[in-house]
PDB file of C-alpha atoms in Angstrom:
ATOM      1  CA  UNK A  14     116.261 122.622  82.439  1.00  0.00           C
ATOM      2  CA  UNK A  15     115.193 122.057  78.807  1.00  0.00           C
ATOM      3  CA  UNK A  16     113.877 118.563  79.473  1.00  0.00           C
ATOM      4  CA  UNK A  17     111.192 119.964  81.790  1.00  0.00           C
ATOM      5  CA  UNK A  18     109.421 122.262  79.304  1.00  0.00           C
ATOM      6  CA  UNK A  19     106.537 119.802  78.882  1.00  0.00           C
ATOM      7  CA  UNK A  20     105.218 120.533  82.376  1.00  0.00           C
ATOM      8  CA  UNK A  21     102.163 122.720  82.914  1.00  0.00           C
ATOM      9  CA  UNK A  22     103.131 126.268  83.973  1.00  0.00           C
ATOM     10  CA  UNK A  23     100.137 126.713  86.309  1.00  0.00           C
ATOM     11  CA  UNK A  24     101.268 123.985  88.741  1.00  0.00           C
ATOM     12  CA  UNK A  25      97.902 122.230  88.888  1.00  0.00           C
ATOM     13  CA  UNK A  26      99.515 118.794  89.068  1.00  0.00           C
ATOM     14  CA  UNK A  27     100.634 117.358  92.413  1.00  0.00           C
ATOM     15  CA  UNK A  28     103.479 114.840  92.512  1.00  0.00           C
ATOM     16  CA  UNK A  29     103.939 112.972  95.797  1.00  0.00           C
ATOM     17  CA  UNK A  30     107.106 111.068  96.655  1.00  0.00           C
ATOM     18  CA  UNK A  31     107.818 108.505  99.321  1.00  0.00           C
ATOM     19  CA  UNK A  32     110.944 109.356 101.353  1.00  0.00           C
ATOM     20  CA  UNK A  33     112.763 106.212 102.569  1.00  0.00           C
ATOM     21  CA  UNK A  34     113.626 103.970  99.659  1.00  0.00           C
ATOM     22  CA  UNK A  35     112.599 106.534  97.036  1.00  0.00           C
ATOM     23  CA  UNK A  36     114.230 109.915  97.600  1.00  0.00           C
ATOM     24  CA  UNK A  37     116.896 108.571  99.959  1.00  0.00           C
ATOM     25  CA  UNK A  38     118.186 105.308 101.353  1.00  0.00           C
ATOM     26  CA  UNK A  39     116.561 104.707 104.766  1.00  0.00           C
ATOM     27  CA  UNK A  40     117.454 107.462 107.266  1.00  0.00           C
ATOM     28  CA  UNK A  41     120.070 108.985 104.921  1.00  0.00           C
ATOM     29  CA  UNK A  42     120.442 112.497 103.473  1.00  0.00           C
ATOM     30  CA  UNK A  43     119.110 113.321 100.025  1.00  0.00           C
ATOM     31  CA  UNK A  44     121.831 113.702  97.405  1.00  0.00           C
ATOM     32  CA  UNK A  45     122.380 117.411  96.529  1.00  0.00           C
ATOM     33  CA  UNK A  46     121.978 116.725  92.791  1.00  0.00           C
ATOM     34  CA  UNK A  47     118.627 115.072  93.355  1.00  0.00           C
ATOM     35  CA  UNK A  48     117.586 117.858  95.718  1.00  0.00           C
ATOM     36  CA  UNK A  49     118.383 120.447  93.026  1.00  0.00           C
ATOM     37  CA  UNK A  50     116.373 118.473  90.494  1.00  0.00           C
ATOM     38  CA  UNK A  51     113.255 118.488  92.675  1.00  0.00           C
ATOM     39  CA  UNK A  52     113.574 122.193  93.388  1.00  0.00           C
ATOM     40  CA  UNK A  53     113.605 122.786  89.634  1.00  0.00           C
ATOM     41  CA  UNK A  54     110.623 120.464  89.306  1.00  0.00           C
ATOM     42  CA  UNK A  55     108.731 122.528  91.884  1.00  0.00           C
ATOM     43  CA  UNK A  56     108.674 125.449  89.462  1.00  0.00           C
ATOM     44  CA  UNK A  57     106.496 123.365  87.137  1.00  0.00           C
ATOM     45  CA  UNK A  58     104.319 121.186  89.411  1.00  0.00           C
ATOM     46  CA  UNK A  59     103.341 121.043  93.064  1.00  0.00           C
ATOM     47  CA  UNK A  60     105.477 118.527  94.936  1.00  0.00           C
ATOM     48  CA  UNK A  61     104.979 116.768  98.240  1.00  0.00           C
ATOM     49  CA  UNK A  62     106.664 114.082 100.308  1.00  0.00           C
ATOM     50  CA  UNK A  63     105.099 111.244 102.286  1.00  0.00           C
ATOM     51  CA  UNK A  64     106.865 109.246 104.982  1.00  0.00           C
ATOM     52  CA  UNK A  65     106.235 106.942 107.888  1.00  0.00           C
ATOM     53  CA  UNK A  66     108.929 108.662 109.960  1.00  0.00           C
ATOM     54  CA  UNK A  67     108.189 111.566 112.253  1.00  0.00           C
ATOM     55  CA  UNK A  68     108.623 115.104 110.963  1.00  0.00           C
ATOM     56  CA  UNK A  69     112.042 115.647 112.559  1.00  0.00           C
ATOM     57  CA  UNK A  70     113.533 112.645 110.729  1.00  0.00           C
ATOM     58  CA  UNK A  71     112.061 113.683 107.369  1.00  0.00           C
ATOM     59  CA  UNK A  72     113.333 117.231 107.930  1.00  0.00           C
ATOM     60  CA  UNK A  73     116.807 115.879 108.705  1.00  0.00           C
ATOM     61  CA  UNK A  74     116.872 113.756 105.550  1.00  0.00           C
ATOM     62  CA  UNK A  75     115.592 116.384 103.130  1.00  0.00           C
ATOM     63  CA  UNK A  76     117.101 119.615 104.455  1.00  0.00           C
ATOM     64  CA  UNK A  77     118.362 121.537 107.451  1.00  0.00           C
ATOM     65  CA  UNK A  78     116.106 122.566 110.318  1.00  0.00           C
ATOM     66  CA  UNK A  79     112.603 123.394 109.079  1.00  0.00           C
ATOM     67  CA  UNK A  80     113.815 123.885 105.522  1.00  0.00           C
ATOM     68  CA  UNK A  81     111.776 120.921 104.259  1.00  0.00           C
ATOM     69  CA  UNK A  82     108.346 122.516 104.763  1.00  0.00           C
ATOM     70  CA  UNK A  83     109.415 125.436 102.569  1.00  0.00           C
ATOM     71  CA  UNK A  84     111.147 123.340  99.918  1.00  0.00           C
ATOM     72  CA  UNK A  85     108.059 121.169  99.334  1.00  0.00           C
ATOM     73  CA  UNK A  86     104.445 122.269  98.917  1.00  0.00           C
ATOM     74  CA  UNK A  87     103.196 119.405 101.095  1.00  0.00           C
ATOM     75  CA  UNK A  88     104.867 117.303 103.778  1.00  0.00           C
ATOM     76  CA  UNK A  89     102.977 114.299 105.173  1.00  0.00           C
ATOM     77  CA  UNK A  90     104.787 112.700 108.121  1.00  0.00           C
ATOM     78  CA  UNK A  91     103.870 109.608 110.142  1.00  0.00           C
ATOM     79  CA  UNK A  92     101.795 108.100 107.310  1.00  0.00           C
ATOM     80  CA  UNK A  93      99.844 111.320 106.926  1.00  0.00           C
ATOM     81  CA  UNK A  94      98.889 111.864 110.563  1.00  0.00           C
ATOM     82  CA  UNK A  95     101.023 115.038 110.611  1.00  0.00           C
ATOM     83  CA  UNK A  96     100.418 117.347 107.652  1.00  0.00           C
ATOM     84  CA  UNK A  97     102.101 120.530 106.438  1.00  0.00           C
ATOM     85  CA  UNK A  98     101.141 122.769 103.517  1.00  0.00           C
ATOM     86  CA  UNK A  99     103.074 125.790 102.243  1.00  0.00           C
ATOM     87  CA  UNK A 100     105.263 125.870 105.343  1.00  0.00           C
ATOM     88  CA  UNK A 101     102.385 125.713 107.851  1.00  0.00           C
ATOM     89  CA  UNK A 102     101.038 122.890 110.006  1.00  0.00           C
ATOM     90  CA  UNK A 103      97.607 121.743 108.779  1.00  0.00           C
ATOM     91  CA  UNK A 104      96.794 119.045 111.304  1.00  0.00           C
ATOM     92  CA  UNK A 105      98.327 116.642 113.782  1.00  0.00           C
ATOM     93  CA  UNK A 106      96.638 113.484 115.059  1.00  0.00           C
ATOM     94  CA  UNK A 107      97.457 112.116 118.529  1.00  0.00           C
ATOM     95  CA  UNK A 108      97.209 108.337 118.788  1.00  0.00           C
ATOM     96  CA  UNK A 109      96.693 108.401 122.574  1.00  0.00           C
ATOM     97  CA  UNK A 110      93.585 110.535 122.103  1.00  0.00           C
ATOM     98  CA  UNK A 111      92.258 108.112 119.496  1.00  0.00           C
ATOM     99  CA  UNK A 112      92.985 104.869 121.358  1.00  0.00           C
ATOM    100  CA  UNK A 113      92.686 105.775 125.005  1.00  0.00           C
ATOM    101  CA  UNK A 114      95.351 104.963 127.592  1.00  0.00           C
ATOM    102  CA  UNK A 115      94.112 101.451 128.442  1.00  0.00           C
ATOM    103  CA  UNK A 116      94.176 100.141 124.865  1.00  0.00           C
ATOM    104  CA  UNK A 117      97.444 101.936 124.163  1.00  0.00           C
ATOM    105  CA  UNK A 118      99.136 100.248 127.119  1.00  0.00           C
ATOM    106  CA  UNK A 119      97.681  96.853 126.156  1.00  0.00           C
ATOM    107  CA  UNK A 120      99.210  97.301 122.702  1.00  0.00           C
ATOM    108  CA  UNK A 121     102.621  98.384 124.007  1.00  0.00           C
ATOM    109  CA  UNK A 122     102.763  95.568 126.571  1.00  0.00           C
ATOM    110  CA  UNK A 123     101.791  92.949 123.989  1.00  0.00           C
ATOM    111  CA  UNK A 124     104.491  94.154 121.600  1.00  0.00           C
ATOM    112  CA  UNK A 125     107.188  94.095 124.285  1.00  0.00           C
ATOM    113  CA  UNK A 126     106.223  90.569 125.377  1.00  0.00           C
ATOM    114  CA  UNK A 127     106.157  89.317 121.784  1.00  0.00           C
ATOM    115  CA  UNK A 128     109.507  90.863 120.856  1.00  0.00           C
ATOM    116  CA  UNK A 129     111.044  89.531 124.065  1.00  0.00           C
ATOM    117  CA  UNK A 130     110.618  86.004 122.688  1.00  0.00           C
ATOM    118  CA  UNK A 131     112.266  86.753 119.329  1.00  0.00           C
ATOM    119  CA  UNK A 132     115.869  85.523 119.152  1.00  0.00           C
ATOM    120  CA  UNK A 133     118.092  87.472 116.750  1.00  0.00           C
ATOM    121  CA  UNK A 134     121.844  87.639 116.083  1.00  0.00           C
ATOM    122  CA  UNK A 135     121.714  91.237 117.374  1.00  0.00           C
ATOM    123  CA  UNK A 136     119.290  93.398 119.353  1.00  0.00           C
ATOM    124  CA  UNK A 137     119.707  97.054 120.168  1.00  0.00           C
ATOM    125  CA  UNK A 138     117.499  99.674 121.851  1.00  0.00           C
ATOM    126  CA  UNK A 139     114.287 101.663 121.198  1.00  0.00           C
ATOM    127  CA  UNK A 140     111.999  98.783 120.276  1.00  0.00           C
ATOM    128  CA  UNK A 141     108.911 101.013 120.328  1.00  0.00           C
ATOM    129  CA  UNK A 142     108.969 104.619 119.156  1.00  0.00           C
ATOM    130  CA  UNK A 143     105.954 106.655 120.233  1.00  0.00           C
ATOM    131  CA  UNK A 144     104.957 109.154 117.551  1.00  0.00           C
ATOM    132  CA  UNK A 145     102.066 111.590 117.260  1.00  0.00           C
ATOM    133  CA  UNK A 146      99.741 109.434 115.212  1.00  0.00           C
ATOM    134  CA  UNK A 147     101.299 105.983 115.355  1.00  0.00           C
ATOM    135  CA  UNK A 148     103.642 103.558 117.065  1.00  0.00           C
ATOM    136  CA  UNK A 149     106.745 102.416 115.207  1.00  0.00           C
ATOM    137  CA  UNK A 150     107.805  98.970 116.404  1.00  0.00           C
ATOM    138  CA  UNK A 151     111.211  97.438 115.670  1.00  0.00           C
ATOM    139  CA  UNK A 152     112.124  93.852 116.680  1.00  0.00           C
ATOM    140  CA  UNK A 153     115.862  94.631 116.328  1.00  0.00           C
ATOM    141  CA  UNK A 154     115.580  98.101 117.894  1.00  0.00           C
ATOM    142  CA  UNK A 155     115.600 101.431 116.079  1.00  0.00           C
ATOM    143  CA  UNK A 156     119.013 102.360 117.477  1.00  0.00           C
ATOM    144  CA  UNK A 157     120.677  99.676 115.339  1.00  0.00           C
ATOM    145  CA  UNK A 158     123.173 100.735 112.677  1.00  0.00           C
ATOM    146  CA  UNK A 159     122.323 100.820 108.977  1.00  0.00           C
ATOM    147  CA  UNK A 160     124.338  97.630 108.481  1.00  0.00           C
ATOM    148  CA  UNK A 161     122.517  95.860 111.328  1.00  0.00           C
ATOM    149  CA  UNK A 162     119.176  96.992 109.894  1.00  0.00           C
ATOM    150  CA  UNK A 163     120.058  95.479 106.524  1.00  0.00           C
ATOM    151  CA  UNK A 164     121.187  92.270 108.222  1.00  0.00           C
ATOM    152  CA  UNK A 165     117.850  92.016 110.028  1.00  0.00           C
ATOM    153  CA  UNK A 166     116.011  92.736 106.776  1.00  0.00           C
ATOM    154  CA  UNK A 167     117.652  89.719 105.139  1.00  0.00           C
ATOM    155  CA  UNK A 168     116.755  87.500 108.122  1.00  0.00           C
ATOM    156  CA  UNK A 169     113.202  88.836 108.013  1.00  0.00           C
ATOM    157  CA  UNK A 170     112.870  87.921 104.345  1.00  0.00           C
ATOM    158  CA  UNK A 171     113.726  84.309 105.154  1.00  0.00           C
ATOM    159  CA  UNK A 172     111.926  83.883 108.462  1.00  0.00           C
ATOM    160  CA  UNK A 173     109.019  86.335 107.917  1.00  0.00           C
ATOM    161  CA  UNK A 174     109.433  87.744 111.428  1.00  0.00           C
ATOM    162  CA  UNK A 175     107.426  90.900 110.813  1.00  0.00           C
ATOM    163  CA  UNK A 176     104.744  89.122 108.790  1.00  0.00           C
ATOM    164  CA  UNK A 177     104.110  86.761 111.715  1.00  0.00           C
ATOM    165  CA  UNK A 178     104.238  89.712 114.135  1.00  0.00           C
ATOM    166  CA  UNK A 179     101.580  91.590 112.156  1.00  0.00           C
ATOM    167  CA  UNK A 180      99.390  88.481 112.061  1.00  0.00           C
ATOM    168  CA  UNK A 181      99.701  88.098 115.836  1.00  0.00           C
ATOM    169  CA  UNK A 182      98.799  91.768 116.347  1.00  0.00           C
ATOM    170  CA  UNK A 183      95.798  91.537 114.029  1.00  0.00           C
ATOM    171  CA  UNK A 184      94.544  88.479 115.892  1.00  0.00           C
ATOM    172  CA  UNK A 185      95.134  89.938 119.368  1.00  0.00           C
ATOM    173  CA  UNK A 186      93.530  93.300 118.590  1.00  0.00           C
ATOM    174  CA  UNK A 187      90.798  92.226 116.170  1.00  0.00           C
ATOM    175  CA  UNK A 188      87.818  94.562 116.339  1.00  0.00           C
ATOM    176  CA  UNK A 189      89.761  97.287 118.178  1.00  0.00           C
ATOM    177  CA  UNK A 190      89.970  99.631 115.179  1.00  0.00           C
ATOM    178  CA  UNK A 191      93.724  99.281 114.729  1.00  0.00           C
ATOM    179  CA  UNK A 192      95.696  98.892 111.525  1.00  0.00           C
ATOM    180  CA  UNK A 193      99.086  97.150 111.403  1.00  0.00           C
ATOM    181  CA  UNK A 194     101.499  97.289 108.482  1.00  0.00           C
ATOM    182  CA  UNK A 195     105.091  96.317 107.778  1.00  0.00           C
ATOM    183  CA  UNK A 196     107.262  99.406 107.558  1.00  0.00           C
ATOM    184  CA  UNK A 197     110.411  99.927 105.521  1.00  0.00           C
ATOM    185  CA  UNK A 198     113.426  97.757 106.367  1.00  0.00           C
ATOM    186  CA  UNK A 199     112.580  96.094 109.625  1.00  0.00           C
ATOM    187  CA  UNK A 200     109.734  97.936 111.345  1.00  0.00           C
ATOM    188  CA  UNK A 201     106.037  97.477 112.049  1.00  0.00           C
ATOM    189  CA  UNK A 202     103.647 100.437 112.161  1.00  0.00           C
ATOM    190  CA  UNK A 203     100.483 100.601 114.240  1.00  0.00           C
ATOM    191  CA  UNK A 204      97.841 103.296 113.865  1.00  0.00           C
ATOM    192  CA  UNK A 205      94.142 103.892 114.265  1.00  0.00           C
ATOM    193  CA  UNK A 206      92.136 102.982 111.159  1.00  0.00           C
ATOM    194  CA  UNK A 207      90.359 106.339 111.168  1.00  0.00           C
ATOM    195  CA  UNK A 208      93.587 108.344 110.921  1.00  0.00           C
ATOM    196  CA  UNK A 209      96.749 108.143 108.854  1.00  0.00           C
ATOM    197  CA  UNK A 210      96.744 107.839 105.084  1.00  0.00           C
ATOM    198  CA  UNK A 211      92.944 107.999 104.997  1.00  0.00           C
ATOM    199  CA  UNK A 212      92.768 111.216 107.037  1.00  0.00           C
ATOM    200  CA  UNK A 213      93.496 114.049 104.661  1.00  0.00           C
ATOM    201  CA  UNK A 214      92.534 117.485 103.460  1.00  0.00           C
ATOM    202  CA  UNK A 215      91.350 118.010  99.872  1.00  0.00           C
ATOM    203  CA  UNK A 216      94.295 118.755  97.606  1.00  0.00           C
ATOM    204  CA  UNK A 217      93.753 121.618  95.122  1.00  0.00           C
ATOM    205  CA  UNK A 218      95.029 120.004  91.931  1.00  0.00           C
ATOM    206  CA  UNK A 219      93.606 118.520  88.756  1.00  0.00           C
ATOM    207  CA  UNK A 220      95.865 115.449  88.802  1.00  0.00           C
ATOM    208  CA  UNK A 221      97.979 113.679  91.402  1.00  0.00           C
ATOM    209  CA  UNK A 222     100.768 111.140  91.051  1.00  0.00           C
ATOM    210  CA  UNK A 223     102.243 109.128  93.911  1.00  0.00           C
ATOM    211  CA  UNK A 224     105.633 107.613  93.210  1.00  0.00           C
ATOM    212  CA  UNK A 225     107.688 105.040  95.115  1.00  0.00           C
ATOM    213  CA  UNK A 226     110.213 104.275  92.373  1.00  0.00           C
ATOM    214  CA  UNK A 227     113.720 104.524  93.799  1.00  0.00           C
ATOM    215  CA  UNK A 228     115.723 107.288  92.172  1.00  0.00           C
ATOM    216  CA  UNK A 229     118.613 107.885  94.603  1.00  0.00           C
ATOM    217  CA  UNK A 230     120.588 104.984  93.100  1.00  0.00           C
ATOM    218  CA  UNK A 231     120.716 106.816  89.765  1.00  0.00           C
ATOM    219  CA  UNK A 232     121.604 110.195  91.164  1.00  0.00           C
ATOM    220  CA  UNK A 233     125.166 110.200  89.832  1.00  0.00           C
ATOM    221  CA  UNK A 234     123.734 109.816  86.353  1.00  0.00           C
ATOM    222  CA  UNK A 235     121.854 113.124  86.464  1.00  0.00           C
ATOM    223  CA  UNK A 236     120.857 112.978  82.789  1.00  0.00           C
ATOM    224  CA  UNK A 237     119.343 109.519  83.327  1.00  0.00           C
ATOM    225  CA  UNK A 238     117.486 110.756  86.404  1.00  0.00           C
ATOM    226  CA  UNK A 239     116.017 113.702  84.515  1.00  0.00           C
ATOM    227  CA  UNK A 240     115.035 111.439  81.637  1.00  0.00           C
ATOM    228  CA  UNK A 241     113.293 108.929  83.906  1.00  0.00           C
ATOM    229  CA  UNK A 242     111.302 111.549  85.780  1.00  0.00           C
ATOM    230  CA  UNK A 243     110.581 113.639  82.660  1.00  0.00           C
ATOM    231  CA  UNK A 244     108.897 110.647  81.005  1.00  0.00           C
ATOM    232  CA  UNK A 245     107.067 109.825  84.222  1.00  0.00           C
ATOM    233  CA  UNK A 246     105.687 113.312  84.824  1.00  0.00           C
ATOM    234  CA  UNK A 247     104.775 114.032  81.226  1.00  0.00           C
ATOM    235  CA  UNK A 248     102.402 111.070  81.493  1.00  0.00           C
ATOM    236  CA  UNK A 249     100.245 112.824  84.122  1.00  0.00           C
ATOM    237  CA  UNK A 250      98.786 115.040  81.420  1.00  0.00           C
ATOM    238  CA  UNK A 251      96.942 111.977  80.191  1.00  0.00           C
ATOM    239  CA  UNK A 252      95.344 111.174  83.579  1.00  0.00           C
TER     240      UNK A 252
END
C-alpha cells in the first residue's frame, strides 16, 4: 500500500486500538476490509488491541478461534488483566485471589440488590459476568439484543443510571481498593485498583499510540480509512 511508506521499517512503534466502538461496533465482527488494512499496517509497526471484554469475545470479533493472538502483536483483554504477546499468554490476573471470597460476595450481593430496584422497559439475563480480572455488571442484562442495548444506552444518557450506580458502588466500597468505571454501551466494570490497565509488562518500543477513534463506520470508504490512519500514524514519528 503506497500510502504506508512513511512508516518505520523496524517496527519500533506500537499502535494500540480499543476494540468495541473503535475497530468494531459493540460485540460485532470486524469488517474484512478493515482487517486487511491492519494486517498491512502490522508489516510497518507493532499493533495491539485493548478491550474490556474477555479474551473469547475479542477473539470472536477479530478473527476465528485463536487467530487474534497471531494477527496482533499484543492482545490485552479484560482491561489489561489478561495479556498476550506474540501468540503467547503473558499473564492472567484472578479477581477472586485479589479480593478474597468475602469481599467478592459482598460486591456481587450489593450489585444484585441495587439492580433489582431499577425499573426498565426491558430486562434480560446475565446481570453480572464473572471474568478473570474483573466483574462486568449490566443493569439490562448482557443477554439483551444489540437493539435493546442501544435502547438502554439512550435511557442511561437521560437518567444517568450507570453514573448513579458507580457513585453508589464507590460509596459502599470506599477504602476497599476497588475501582468502578462505566463500560461501553450499558455496562459497569469493577476491578481491583492494583490490577487492570495499571498492571502491565514493559513494552519494547520507542513510541506508543493508543487510539479510540471509531473507524468501522468509514470502512466502505477504504481510501478515506487509509488516509485517516496514515495521517494519524505518521504523526508518531514526532512523539
